[in-house]
Coordinates of C-alpha atoms in Angstrom, one line a residue:
X20 CA 16.0 31.2 29.3
X21 CA 13.3 33.6 28.1
X22 CA 13.9 35.1 24.7
X23 CA 11.8 37.7 22.9
X24 CA 12.5 35.8 19.7
X25 CA 9.9 33.1 20.6
X26 CA 6.9 35.4 21.1
X27 CA 7.9 37.4 18.0
X28 CA 8.4 34.2 16.0
X29 CA 5.0 32.8 17.1
X30 CA 3.4 36.1 16.1
X31 CA 5.0 35.9 12.7
X32 CA 3.9 32.3 12.4
X33 CA 0.2 33.2 13.2
X34 CA 0.1 36.1 10.7
X35 CA 1.8 34.0 8.0
X36 CA -0.7 31.2 8.4
X37 CA -3.6 33.7 8.3
X38 CA -2.3 35.1 5.0
X39 CA -1.6 31.7 3.6
X40 CA 2.2 32.2 3.6
X41 CA 4.9 29.5 3.5
X42 CA 5.3 27.3 6.5
X43 CA 9.1 28.0 6.7
X44 CA 9.0 31.8 6.8
X45 CA 8.6 32.2 10.6
X46 CA 11.7 30.0 11.0
X47 CA 13.7 32.2 8.7
X48 CA 12.7 35.2 10.9
X49 CA 13.7 33.5 14.1
X50 CA 17.0 32.2 12.7
X51 CA 17.9 35.8 11.8
X52 CA 17.1 37.4 15.2
X53 CA 18.1 34.4 17.4
X54 CA 20.6 32.1 15.6
X55 CA 20.9 29.9 18.7
X56 CA 17.2 29.1 19.0
X57 CA 17.3 25.6 17.5
X58 CA 20.4 24.4 19.4
X59 CA 19.2 25.8 22.7
X60 CA 15.8 24.2 22.4
X61 CA 16.8 20.8 21.1
X62 CA 19.7 20.4 23.5
X63 CA 17.2 19.9 26.3
X64 CA 15.7 16.6 24.9
X65 CA 16.5 13.5 26.9
X66 CA 17.0 11.2 23.9
X67 CA 18.5 13.9 21.7
X68 CA 17.9 14.4 18.0
X69 CA 17.6 11.8 15.2
X70 CA 18.2 13.0 11.6
X71 CA 16.7 11.2 8.5
X72 CA 18.3 12.1 5.2
X73 CA 18.9 10.7 1.7
X74 CA 17.6 11.2 -1.8
X75 CA 14.3 9.2 -1.7
X76 CA 11.9 8.4 1.1
X77 CA 12.7 10.9 3.8
X78 CA 9.2 12.1 4.5
X79 CA 7.5 8.7 4.8
X80 CA 10.4 7.2 6.7
X81 CA 10.4 10.0 9.2
X82 CA 6.6 9.6 9.7
X83 CA 7.2 5.8 10.3
X84 CA 9.9 6.5 12.9
X85 CA 7.8 9.0 14.7
X86 CA 4.8 6.6 15.0
X87 CA 7.0 3.7 16.0
X88 CA 8.6 5.8 18.8
X89 CA 5.2 7.1 19.9
X90 CA 4.0 3.5 20.2
X91 CA 6.7 3.1 22.9
X92 CA 5.4 6.0 24.9
X93 CA 7.9 8.6 23.7
X94 CA 6.9 12.2 23.1
X95 CA 8.3 13.1 19.7
X96 CA 8.9 16.4 18.0
X97 CA 9.1 16.4 14.2
X98 CA 8.9 18.7 11.2
X99 CA 5.8 16.9 9.8
X100 CA 5.2 19.5 7.0
X101 CA 8.1 18.0 5.1
X102 CA 9.7 21.4 5.1
X103 CA 13.2 19.9 5.4
X104 CA 15.4 23.0 5.4
X105 CA 16.8 24.3 8.7
X106 CA 14.3 27.2 8.7
X107 CA 11.5 24.6 8.3
X108 CA 12.7 22.9 11.5
X109 CA 12.8 26.3 13.3
X110 CA 9.3 27.1 12.1
X111 CA 8.0 23.7 13.3
X112 CA 9.7 24.3 16.7
X113 CA 7.9 27.7 17.0
X114 CA 4.6 25.8 16.7
X115 CA 5.5 23.4 19.6
X116 CA 7.4 25.4 22.2
X117 CA 5.7 27.4 24.9
X118 CA 6.1 31.2 25.2
X119 CA 9.3 30.7 27.2
X120 CA 10.8 28.5 24.4
X121 CA 10.4 25.1 26.3
X122 CA 9.7 22.0 24.2
X123 CA 7.7 19.2 25.8
X124 CA 9.3 16.2 24.0
X125 CA 11.6 13.3 24.6
X126 CA 13.3 13.2 21.2
X127 CA 13.3 15.1 17.9
X128 CA 13.0 13.1 14.7
X129 CA 13.8 15.4 11.8
X130 CA 13.7 14.9 8.0
X131 CA 16.4 17.0 6.5
X132 CA 17.4 17.8 2.9
X133 CA 20.9 16.5 2.3
X134 CA 22.5 19.9 1.8
X135 CA 20.7 21.7 4.6
X136 CA 21.3 18.8 7.0
X137 CA 25.0 19.6 6.8
X138 CA 24.4 23.1 8.2
X139 CA 22.0 21.7 10.8
X140 CA 24.4 19.1 12.2
X141 CA 27.2 21.6 12.5
X142 CA 24.9 23.5 14.9
X143 CA 23.0 20.6 16.5
X144 CA 25.0 17.3 16.4
X145 CA 22.4 14.5 16.3
X146 CA 22.6 11.5 18.6
X147 CA 21.2 9.3 15.7
X148 CA 21.2 9.5 12.0
X149 CA 19.4 7.3 9.3
X150 CA 20.9 7.6 5.8
X151 CA 18.6 6.1 3.2
X152 CA 20.1 6.2 -0.3
X153 CA 22.1 8.3 -2.9
X154 CA 20.5 8.6 -6.3
X155 CA 20.5 11.3 -9.0
X156 CA 18.2 14.0 -7.9
X157 CA 18.2 17.8 -8.6
X158 CA 21.6 17.7 -10.3
X159 CA 21.3 21.5 -10.7
X160 CA 21.5 21.8 -6.9
X161 CA 23.8 18.9 -5.9
X162 CA 26.0 18.1 -8.9
X163 CA 27.2 14.6 -9.2
X164 CA 25.9 12.0 -6.8
X165 CA 29.3 11.5 -5.2
X166 CA 28.8 15.1 -3.8
X167 CA 25.5 13.9 -2.3
X168 CA 27.3 11.0 -0.7
X169 CA 29.8 13.4 0.8
X170 CA 27.0 15.4 2.3
X171 CA 25.6 12.3 3.9
X172 CA 29.0 11.3 5.2
X173 CA 29.3 14.6 6.9
X174 CA 26.0 14.0 8.7
X175 CA 27.3 10.6 9.9
X176 CA 30.6 12.1 11.1
X177 CA 28.7 14.6 13.3
X178 CA 26.5 11.9 14.8
X179 CA 27.4 11.1 18.4
X180 CA 25.5 7.9 19.0
X181 CA 24.3 5.5 16.2
X182 CA 24.3 5.8 12.4
X183 CA 21.9 3.5 10.5
X184 CA 23.0 2.9 6.9
X185 CA 21.4 1.2 3.8
X186 CA 23.5 -1.9 3.3
X187 CA 22.3 -2.2 -0.3
X188 CA 23.4 1.3 -1.5
X189 CA 27.2 1.1 -2.1
X190 CA 27.8 4.8 -1.6
X191 CA 25.8 4.8 1.7
X192 CA 27.3 1.6 3.0
X193 CA 30.9 2.9 2.3
X194 CA 30.2 5.7 4.8
X195 CA 30.9 3.2 7.6
X196 CA 34.6 3.0 6.6
X197 CA 35.0 6.7 7.4
X198 CA 33.5 6.6 10.9
X199 CA 35.4 6.2 14.1
X200 CA 33.0 7.3 16.9
X201 CA 29.4 6.3 16.4
X202 CA 27.9 2.8 16.4
X203 CA 27.0 1.6 12.9
X204 CA 23.9 -0.4 12.1
X205 CA 22.4 -1.5 8.8
X206 CA 19.1 -2.2 7.2
X207 CA 18.9 -4.4 4.1
X208 CA 17.1 -6.6 1.6
X209 CA 16.7 -10.3 1.0
X210 CA 18.7 -11.4 -2.1
X211 CA 15.4 -12.0 -4.0
X212 CA 14.5 -8.3 -3.7
X213 CA 17.9 -6.8 -4.8
X214 CA 16.8 -6.4 -8.4
X215 CA 13.9 -4.2 -7.4
X216 CA 16.2 -1.6 -6.0
X217 CA 19.1 -1.1 -8.5
X218 CA 21.8 1.4 -7.5
X219 CA 22.3 4.6 -9.5
X220 CA 25.2 3.0 -11.3
X221 CA 23.1 0.0 -12.3
X222 CA 20.3 2.3 -13.5
X223 CA 22.7 4.2 -15.8
X224 CA 24.3 1.0 -17.1
X225 CA 21.1 -0.1 -18.9
X226 CA 20.1 -3.5 -20.2
X227 CA 22.8 -5.8 -21.5
X228 CA 25.6 -4.3 -19.4
X229 CA 27.7 -6.8 -17.4
X230 CA 26.4 -7.4 -13.9
X231 CA 28.9 -6.2 -11.4
X232 CA 30.1 -8.5 -8.7
X233 CA 28.2 -8.2 -5.4
X234 CA 30.6 -7.5 -2.6
X235 CA 30.2 -9.3 0.7
X236 CA 27.5 -7.4 2.7
X237 CA 27.6 -6.7 6.4
X238 CA 25.0 -8.2 8.7
X239 CA 21.9 -6.0 8.8
X240 CA 19.9 -5.3 12.0
X241 CA 16.7 -5.4 10.1
X242 CA 16.2 -7.2 6.7
X243 CA 13.1 -7.0 4.5
X244 CA 12.5 -10.6 3.4
X245 CA 9.2 -10.4 1.4
X246 CA 6.7 -7.9 0.2
X247 CA 3.1 -9.0 -0.3
X248 CA 0.0 -7.2 -1.5
X249 CA -0.8 -5.9 2.0
X250 CA 1.8 -7.4 4.3
X251 CA 5.6 -7.9 4.5
X252 CA 8.2 -10.1 6.3
X253 CA 11.0 -8.6 8.3
X254 CA 13.9 -10.4 9.9
X255 CA 15.6 -9.2 13.1
X256 CA 17.0 -10.8 16.3
X257 CA 17.4 -14.1 14.4
X258 CA 13.7 -14.5 13.6
X259 CA 11.2 -13.5 10.8
X260 CA 7.9 -11.7 11.6
X261 CA 5.0 -10.9 9.3
X262 CA 3.0 -7.7 9.6
X263 CA 0.2 -6.1 7.7
X264 CA 1.0 -2.9 5.9
X265 CA -1.2 0.1 4.9
X266 CA 1.7 1.6 3.1
X267 CA 1.8 0.7 -0.6
X268 CA 4.8 0.6 -2.9
X269 CA 7.9 -1.6 -2.5
X270 CA 10.1 1.4 -1.8
X271 CA 7.9 2.4 1.2
X272 CA 8.1 -1.2 2.6
X273 CA 11.9 -1.1 2.3
X274 CA 12.0 2.2 4.2
X275 CA 9.9 0.5 6.8
X276 CA 12.9 -1.7 7.5
X277 CA 15.0 1.4 7.9
X278 CA 12.5 2.9 10.3
X279 CA 12.4 -0.3 12.3
X280 CA 16.2 -0.3 12.6
X281 CA 16.3 3.3 13.8
X282 CA 13.4 2.9 16.3
X283 CA 15.0 -0.3 17.7
X284 CA 18.3 1.5 18.2
X285 CA 16.6 4.4 20.0
X286 CA 14.4 2.2 22.2
X287 CA 16.8 -0.6 22.7
X288 CA 16.6 -3.8 20.6
X289 CA 16.4 -6.2 23.5
X290 CA 13.2 -7.7 24.7
X291 CA 13.4 -5.8 28.0
X292 CA 13.5 -2.4 26.2
X293 CA 11.4 -2.1 23.0
X294 CA 8.0 -3.7 23.0
X295 CA 8.2 -5.5 19.6
X296 CA 4.6 -6.4 19.4
X297 CA 3.6 -2.8 19.8
X298 CA 6.3 -1.7 17.3
X299 CA 4.9 -4.0 14.6
X300 CA 1.3 -3.0 15.3
X301 CA 2.3 0.6 14.9
X302 CA 4.1 -0.1 11.7
X303 CA 1.1 -1.9 10.3
X304 CA -1.1 1.2 10.9
X305 CA 1.2 3.8 9.4
X306 CA -0.6 5.6 6.5
X307 CA 1.3 7.2 3.6
X308 CA 2.7 10.7 4.1
X309 CA 0.9 13.4 2.2
X310 CA 1.5 13.0 -1.5
X311 CA 3.6 9.9 -1.1
X312 CA 1.1 7.2 -2.2
X313 CA -1.6 9.1 -0.5
X314 CA -5.1 7.9 -1.5
X315 CA -8.0 10.5 -1.5
X316 CA -11.6 9.9 -2.5
X317 CA -13.1 11.6 -5.5
X318 CA -16.6 10.8 -6.8
X319 CA -16.6 7.8 -4.4
X320 CA -13.4 6.3 -5.9
X321 CA -9.8 6.5 -4.9
X322 CA -7.4 9.0 -6.4
X323 CA -3.8 8.1 -5.6
X324 CA -1.0 10.7 -5.5
X325 CA 2.5 9.3 -6.2
X326 CA 5.4 11.6 -5.8
X327 CA 8.1 11.3 -8.4
X328 CA 11.3 13.3 -8.5
X329 CA 14.1 11.3 -10.0
X330 CA 14.6 8.2 -12.2
X331 CA 14.6 5.7 -9.5
X332 CA 11.5 7.1 -7.8
X333 CA 9.5 7.2 -11.0
X334 CA 10.6 3.7 -12.0
X335 CA 9.6 2.3 -8.6
X336 CA 6.4 4.2 -8.6
X337 CA 5.4 2.7 -12.0
X338 CA 6.4 -0.7 -10.7
X339 CA 4.5 -0.4 -7.4
X340 CA 1.4 1.2 -8.8
X341 CA 0.4 -0.6 -12.0
X342 CA -1.7 1.5 -14.4
X343 CA -4.2 -1.2 -15.4
X344 CA -7.8 -0.2 -14.6
X345 CA -6.8 3.4 -13.6
X346 CA -7.2 6.7 -15.3
X347 CA -3.7 8.2 -15.2
X348 CA -2.3 11.8 -15.1
X349 CA 1.3 13.0 -14.9
X350 CA 2.1 16.4 -13.6
X351 CA 5.7 17.7 -14.0
X352 CA 6.9 21.1 -12.7
X353 CA 10.4 22.4 -12.7
X354 CA 10.3 24.9 -9.8
X355 CA 13.3 25.1 -7.4
X356 CA 11.8 22.5 -5.0
X357 CA 11.4 20.1 -7.9
X358 CA 14.8 20.7 -9.5
X359 CA 15.2 22.6 -12.7
X360 CA 16.9 19.9 -14.7
X361 CA 14.2 17.5 -16.1
X362 CA 16.5 15.5 -18.3
X363 CA 16.2 12.6 -15.9
X364 CA 12.7 11.9 -17.5
X365 CA 14.6 10.2 -20.3
X366 CA 16.1 7.7 -17.9
X367 CA 12.6 6.3 -17.0
X368 CA 11.0 3.5 -19.0
X369 CA 7.3 4.2 -19.5
X370 CA 6.4 1.0 -21.4
X371 CA 4.1 -0.1 -18.6
X372 CA 1.8 2.8 -19.5
X373 CA 1.5 1.9 -23.2
X374 CA -1.4 -0.5 -22.8
X375 CA -3.9 2.0 -21.4
X376 CA -2.1 5.3 -22.1
X377 CA -2.0 8.5 -20.1
X378 CA -5.2 10.5 -19.9
X379 CA -3.7 13.9 -19.0
X380 CA -0.3 15.5 -18.9
X381 CA 0.1 18.8 -17.0
X382 CA 2.6 21.1 -15.2
X383 CA 5.1 23.6 -16.4
X384 CA 7.0 20.9 -18.2
X385 CA 4.0 19.1 -19.6
X386 CA 5.2 19.2 -23.2
X387 CA 8.6 17.8 -22.2
X388 CA 6.8 14.9 -20.5
X389 CA 4.4 14.4 -23.5
X390 CA 7.4 14.2 -25.8
X391 CA 9.1 11.6 -23.6
X392 CA 5.9 9.5 -23.6
X393 CA 5.6 9.7 -27.4
X394 CA 9.1 8.2 -27.7
X395 CA 7.8 5.2 -25.7
X396 CA 4.7 5.0 -27.9
X397 CA 2.4 5.9 -25.0
X398 CA -1.0 7.3 -26.1
X399 CA -1.8 10.7 -24.5
X400 CA -5.3 12.0 -24.0
X401 CA -4.6 15.7 -23.5
X402 CA -1.8 18.1 -22.6
X403 CA -2.4 21.3 -20.6
X404 CA 0.2 23.2 -18.6
X405 CA -2.5 24.7 -16.3
X406 CA -2.8 22.3 -13.4
X407 CA -6.2 23.3 -12.0
X408 CA -7.8 23.2 -15.5
X409 CA -6.0 19.9 -16.4
X410 CA -7.1 18.3 -13.1
X411 CA -10.7 19.3 -13.5
X412 CA -10.7 17.9 -17.0
X413 CA -9.0 14.7 -15.8
X414 CA -11.6 14.1 -13.1
X415 CA -14.5 14.9 -15.4
X416 CA -13.4 12.6 -18.2
X417 CA -12.3 9.8 -15.9
X418 CA -15.6 9.7 -14.0
X419 CA -16.4 6.1 -12.9
X420 CA -12.7 5.0 -12.8
X421 CA -10.2 5.1 -10.0
X422 CA -7.4 7.6 -10.7
X423 CA -3.7 7.9 -10.2
X424 CA -1.5 11.0 -10.5
X425 CA 2.3 10.8 -10.8
X426 CA 3.5 14.3 -9.8
X427 CA 6.6 16.2 -8.8
X428 CA 6.7 18.0 -5.5
X429 CA 5.2 21.4 -6.3
X430 CA 2.7 20.0 -8.7
X431 CA 1.6 17.7 -5.9
X432 CA 1.0 20.6 -3.6
X433 CA -1.0 22.4 -6.3
X434 CA -3.1 19.3 -6.9
X435 CA -3.8 18.8 -3.2
X436 CA -4.9 22.4 -3.0
X437 CA -7.4 21.9 -5.8
X438 CA -8.6 18.6 -4.5
X439 CA -9.2 20.2 -1.1
X440 CA -12.1 22.1 -2.7
X441 CA -13.9 18.9 -3.6
X442 CA -12.9 16.2 -1.1
X443 CA -11.3 15.7 2.3
X444 CA -7.6 16.4 2.2
X445 CA -5.4 16.3 5.3
X446 CA -4.3 19.8 6.3
X447 CA -0.6 19.8 6.9
X448 CA 0.7 23.0 8.5

C-alpha cells in the first residue's frame, strides 16, 4: 500500500542528514504521521523479526548475528546506527524501503533498548528474541535490576518462535519458567570461565562474601569453552570447534556464543540447513562495532575505543584490555543516553591502572572520575572537562605510544567526531 508518509519521511531524513541532525528524528516524524509504518513494513519479511536486548553487548551482538545470517545468503535489515529506540528503527527503515514502502529483506535483526523494546514488541511481535544479561545500568531510567528483568520477560512473552537466553545470568535464565509458547534455547560458558562473568549480585557482594551455590544449569545450544588471544573454542552439536576472532575482549567472545545460538536457530542447526563452515568463517571476520573495542589509527599507532556504561562493562573492559604499554584516557559523560547516575563508578576496581596511571580524564563528569581514581591511588596526568581539548592534549603528549580510551556512550560519539578530522573513522548513518 502506497503511503505519503514514506516520501515525506525520506525527505525529512535527507534534510536531517544534510543539517547534521540526529539519525532518529525522521523516525519520530513518520511514527507521528503513520503509526502503523513499522508493523506494516516488517510484517512482510519471510523470516520475521529477531530482537536483541539486554544491558550489555547489544550492538556488537546484533552486528555478529547480521553477518552470520548474511553468510548464509539471507538479506538482513538492521538498525546499524545503534539507535535502539523504536524511532531509530523507523528511521533506519526509511533509509531502506523504496518509495512505496517496500523492504527488500528476508529478516530484520534489531538491537532494542530494554524499555523501548517493550513498546516495539507490543506492535511487532518478534519471531525470535535474544536476551543477553541483566546488570545495573542507568538506574535513573530503569530503577532496580529486577525491573529490567521484567522488561526482558515481556519481550520473551511476545516472541512467537524461539527465545535464546543467557544460561549464566540467573535473572535471564529464570525467564524460561514464565514462557509457555516459544521454544527456549540457551547459550553458556564453560565452568572455567564462570568467574570472569559474575552476576550483578556477585558484583555487589564483594570479596570475602560466601560463594552462593550454583544451581543445576540447563543444556546450552552453544557453549564458549575457551578464549585465546586471537581465537576461541565453541561447543555445539556435541563437538568443539576452534575459530579465529577479530573481536577483542572476553565479553565480546561470550556474545559470539549468543550470536551463534540465534543464527543457528534462524537458519536451522542441522547440517542440511546452516552451513557451519561458512558461519564460523563469518564469525572469525566480524570486526568490533563502532566504539566497542574499535581500533583506529592515529600517528601510525592504534587508538582503541572501549565503551563503558556500568560496573560490569568497565570491569570487563579493564580485564580485557590491559593498560600496560598504552597511554590511557577515560572520558565520562552523564547525558541522558549515558545515564545521569554515575555512582556506579565506585563499584569498579581501578587497581590495574595503578602501575602506569591515566594520562587524561575528560567529559562532563571528569572530576568525579578523577576523584574515584585518587581513591584507588591511580596517578592522573591531566583533567579537562572539554573533550576536544583533552583529546588533542592526550594525542600530543602520548605521541609514540598506542592509546586506549575508556568512554561512555556520548563521550565516545564526541571522540569519534574529533578523530574523524585526523584519521579514517567509519561513518555510521
